[in-house]
Structure formats: C-alpha cells, structure tokens
Amino acid sequence: AACKRFKKQYRSIEKEFFRFDFHITDKVIEIATAWNDYCEHGKEILVNRGSIHCSRSGIQYLVEPLIRYFEKYTANNGWIADTNDWQVRCMEAFAHYSYHYSGGRLLVCDIQGRYRYNRYNTNKSRFELGDPAVCSTSRQYGPTDLGEKGIDSFFANHVCNEFCRNDWS
C-alpha cells in the first residue's frame, strides 16, 4: 500500500485535501465505469480508491493500493507521454472520452498507473490507475484542477487515435 500523510504544520488542511481526493476519485470511477461499458475487452479501467486510516497517536493517513511499475500517461498541464505506445494512446482517448462524457465540463488528467496483462485470459487484462486529477470549467476539483486552461492544454496536444470514437470525438 502507498500511504500519504501531512507534516505537522500542514495537518490543518488534511480534511479538505482528503475530501478533494475522494471527490476526484469518485468522479473518475464513474467515468471509467461508463468507459468500461463500451471499450474492447482488455482495455477496461480500474481506478483505485484510497481510504483513511488513523494511527494510535491520531495521525491520519490516506492509504491507497500500491501500483508497482506504474507509468505516467498524461499530466494536468496538457502533457501526454510517448504516443508511440498503444497504452498511452488508450489513456489519452480515455481523457478525451471524459470530456465528452461530461458534456465538455471536465477532463480526467494526470492519468497514471499500469496495464496489467493477464496472460491466462487476455479479456481480463486491464488498466489499473491511481491518484488522478480532474480539470473542470467550474474548478471544483481541488488545487490540481487547472480549469479551462488545463482542458485547452490537453486538446492542444491531443491527436485522435484508434481508441477515440467518431460518436464522441
């Protein structure tokens, strides 16, 4: 597991941070669930959601499942990793899909995780993601929400690919 905690001098903001973290993750889970309903087998997305644990001394930790060998696919400033990699193109298309799913109000970004290949049943292969960000027109997704500038930056770098669909591109 991966654990996040605040230094003593910043603990006054931890409740707000954790609230934003869950708000973001829950929205991304909603969008990933919709994506999973139509994407081809083996391209589904599982988004890890953390939970808050408290130590005996009262220190709170956000505990998330550890994703070993993770890659960063996109950032919240419009950066997209090497598009020669099909996994990057698929996650780039997921970001594009999130924009259309939301009616142009938000974009899932800062996509990181890994593709878990199941050699015994390739239909059970999937992406496992954690710690995403969201840029929105309303700027309601915390300090990593760069608003319309973040959305515009993504589309300035995005080129539709084989995972983007005509009915939402």
Coordinates of N, CA and C in Angstrom, one line a residue, residues 45-102:
I45 N -10.8 -0.1 -17.3 CA -10.0 0.6 -16.3 C -10.6 0.4 -15.0
L46 N -9.6 0.1 -14.0 CA -9.9 0.0 -12.6 C -9.2 1.2 -12.0
V47 N -10.0 2.0 -11.3 CA -9.4 3.2 -10.6 C -9.4 2.8 -9.1
N48 N -8.2 2.9 -8.5 CA -8.0 2.6 -7.1 C -8.5 3.8 -6.2
R49 N -9.2 3.5 -5.2 CA -9.7 4.5 -4.3 C -9.1 4.2 -2.9
G50 N -8.5 5.2 -2.4 CA -7.9 5.1 -1.0 C -8.9 5.1 0.1
S51 N -8.4 4.9 1.3 CA -9.2 5.0 2.5 C -8.4 5.7 3.6
I52 N -9.1 6.3 4.5 CA -8.4 7.0 5.6 C -8.2 6.0 6.8
H53 N -7.0 6.0 7.3 CA -6.6 5.2 8.4 C -6.0 6.1 9.5
C54 N -6.3 5.9 10.7 CA -5.8 6.7 11.8 C -4.9 5.9 12.7
S55 N -3.7 6.4 13.0 CA -2.8 5.7 13.9 C -3.2 5.9 15.3
R56 N -2.6 5.2 16.2 CA -2.9 5.3 17.6 C -2.7 6.7 18.2
S57 N -1.7 7.3 17.6 CA -1.4 8.7 18.0 C -2.3 9.8 17.4
G58 N -3.3 9.3 16.5 CA -4.2 10.3 16.0 C -3.8 10.8 14.6
I59 N -2.7 10.4 14.0 CA -2.3 10.9 12.7 C -3.1 10.1 11.7
Q60 N -3.7 10.9 10.7 CA -4.4 10.3 9.7 C -3.5 10.1 8.4
Y61 N -3.8 8.9 7.8 CA -3.1 8.5 6.6 C -4.1 8.2 5.5
L62 N -3.8 8.6 4.3 CA -4.6 8.2 3.1 C -3.9 7.0 2.6
V63 N -4.5 5.8 2.6 CA -3.9 4.6 2.2 C -4.5 4.2 0.9
E64 N -3.6 4.0 -0.1 CA -4.1 3.5 -1.5 C -3.3 2.3 -1.8
P65 N -4.0 1.4 -2.6 CA -3.3 0.2 -3.1 C -2.1 0.6 -3.9
L66 N -1.0 0.0 -3.7 CA 0.3 0.3 -4.4 C 0.2 -0.3 -5.8
I67 N 0.5 0.5 -6.8 CA 0.6 0.1 -8.2 C 2.1 0.1 -8.5
R68 N 2.6 -1.1 -8.6 CA 4.0 -1.3 -8.9 C 4.3 -1.1 -10.4
Y69 N 5.4 -0.6 -10.8 CA 5.8 -0.4 -12.1 C 4.9 0.5 -12.9
F70 N 4.4 1.6 -12.2 CA 3.4 2.5 -12.9 C 4.1 3.4 -13.8
E71 N 3.3 3.9 -14.8 CA 3.7 4.8 -15.8 C 2.8 6.1 -15.7
K72 N 3.3 7.2 -16.1 CA 2.5 8.4 -16.1 C 2.1 8.5 -17.6
Y73 N 0.8 8.6 -17.9 CA 0.3 8.7 -19.2 C 0.0 10.1 -19.7
T74 N -0.6 10.9 -18.8 CA -0.9 12.3 -19.0 C -0.7 13.1 -17.8
A75 N -0.6 14.4 -17.9 CA -0.5 15.3 -16.8 C -1.6 16.3 -16.8
N76 N -1.8 17.1 -15.8 CA -2.9 18.1 -15.7 C -2.5 19.4 -16.5
N77 N -1.3 19.5 -17.0 CA -0.9 20.7 -17.8 C -0.9 20.5 -19.3
G78 N -1.5 19.3 -19.7 CA -1.6 19.0 -21.2 C -0.6 18.1 -21.7
W79 N 0.4 17.8 -20.9 CA 1.5 16.8 -21.3 C 0.9 15.5 -21.5
I80 N 1.4 14.8 -22.6 CA 1.0 13.4 -23.0 C 2.3 12.7 -23.2
A81 N 2.4 11.5 -22.6 CA 3.6 10.7 -22.8 C 3.7 10.2 -24.3
D82 N 4.7 9.4 -24.6 CA 5.1 9.0 -25.9 C 3.9 8.3 -26.6
T83 N 3.3 8.9 -27.6 CA 2.1 8.3 -28.2 C 2.5 7.1 -29.2
N84 N 3.7 6.8 -29.3 CA 4.1 5.5 -30.0 C 3.7 4.3 -29.2
D85 N 3.3 4.5 -27.9 CA 2.9 3.4 -27.1 C 1.4 3.3 -27.1
W86 N 0.8 2.1 -27.4 CA -0.6 2.0 -27.5 C -1.3 2.3 -26.2
Q87 N -0.6 2.0 -25.1 CA -1.2 2.2 -23.8 C -1.4 3.7 -23.5
V88 N -0.5 4.5 -23.9 CA -0.6 6.0 -23.8 C -1.7 6.4 -24.7
R89 N -1.8 5.9 -25.9 CA -2.9 6.4 -26.8 C -4.3 6.0 -26.2
C90 N -4.4 4.8 -25.6 CA -5.6 4.4 -25.0 C -6.0 5.3 -23.8
M91 N -5.1 5.7 -23.0 CA -5.4 6.5 -21.8 C -5.6 8.0 -22.3
E92 N -5.0 8.4 -23.4 CA -5.2 9.7 -24.0 C -6.7 9.7 -24.5
A93 N -7.1 8.6 -25.1 CA -8.5 8.5 -25.6 C -9.5 8.5 -24.4
F94 N -9.1 7.9 -23.3 CA -10.0 7.9 -22.1 C -10.1 9.4 -21.6
A95 N -9.0 10.2 -21.6 CA -9.1 11.6 -21.2 C -10.1 12.3 -22.2
H96 N -9.9 12.1 -23.5 CA -10.8 12.7 -24.5 C -12.3 12.2 -24.2
Y97 N -12.5 11.0 -23.9 CA -13.8 10.5 -23.6 C -14.4 11.2 -22.4
S98 N -13.6 11.4 -21.4 CA -14.1 12.0 -20.2 C -14.7 13.4 -20.5
Y99 N -14.1 14.1 -21.4 CA -14.6 15.5 -21.8 C -16.0 15.4 -22.4
H100 N -16.2 14.4 -23.3 CA -17.5 14.2 -23.9 C -18.5 13.6 -23.0
Y101 N -18.1 12.7 -22.1 CA -19.0 12.1 -21.1 C -19.6 13.2 -20.3
S102 N -18.8 14.2 -19.9 CA -19.2 15.3 -19.0 C -19.9 16.5 -19.7

